[in-house]
């Protein structure tokens, strides 16, 4: 009976796994079609950029854009949208890496350089988080804080998400 139960559980798990894979493939096709039909122009890029900033950017009213995240896809997407949405002076970018003190700061800065294409000379001294000795996060690339100093662009991004958000609700 125990052996038959194990065989039954294995078959059930296999069946569920196949059903899940079928659904995942179906949804992936649906999303690919949706993205293929979506018009990505400068207006859409600016709207998406402002919404990403709304989600992950600093909400304080200041003279800069400040965007922080540890997800390289989100950082890469934000900076690509930001660059395509506004006329920027690349010298106004600054980057700050937040890592634990046991990580290799040079390797991590190089990692983020490859994603952002911000020169290493525009990276500030890294913020080194103290090690609590509880866990070691191998492979962790830290958080990157992107700063861009232009109060008018900062104002425009805030107004886009605030005014659109207000018009929706």
PDB file of C-alpha atoms in Angstrom, residues 53 58-65 151 154-155 157-159 161-162:
ATOM      1  CA  UNK A  53       9.765  55.996 -10.577  1.00  0.00           C
ATOM      2  CA  UNK A  58      12.351  58.729  -3.903  1.00  0.00           C
ATOM      3  CA  UNK A  59       9.116  60.525  -3.101  1.00  0.00           C
ATOM      4  CA  UNK A  60      10.717  63.580  -1.541  1.00  0.00           C
ATOM      5  CA  UNK A  61      10.539  66.825  -3.469  1.00  0.00           C
ATOM      6  CA  UNK A  62      14.123  67.552  -4.352  1.00  0.00           C
ATOM      7  CA  UNK A  63      16.366  68.673  -7.150  1.00  0.00           C
ATOM      8  CA  UNK A  64      17.109  65.139  -8.313  1.00  0.00           C
ATOM      9  CA  UNK A  65      15.742  61.838  -9.526  1.00  0.00           C
ATOM     10  CA  UNK A 151      14.994  69.584 -10.719  1.00  0.00           C
ATOM     11  CA  UNK A 154      12.289  65.470 -11.296  1.00  0.00           C
ATOM     12  CA  UNK A 155       9.267  67.770 -11.221  1.00  0.00           C
ATOM     13  CA  UNK A 157       8.195  62.839 -13.559  1.00  0.00           C
ATOM     14  CA  UNK A 158       6.361  63.532 -10.277  1.00  0.00           C
ATOM     15  CA  UNK A 159       3.667  65.544 -12.067  1.00  0.00           C
ATOM     16  CA  UNK A 161       2.432  60.062 -12.194  1.00  0.00           C
ATOM     17  CA  UNK A 162       0.518  62.295  -9.794  1.00  0.00           C
TER      18      UNK A 162
END
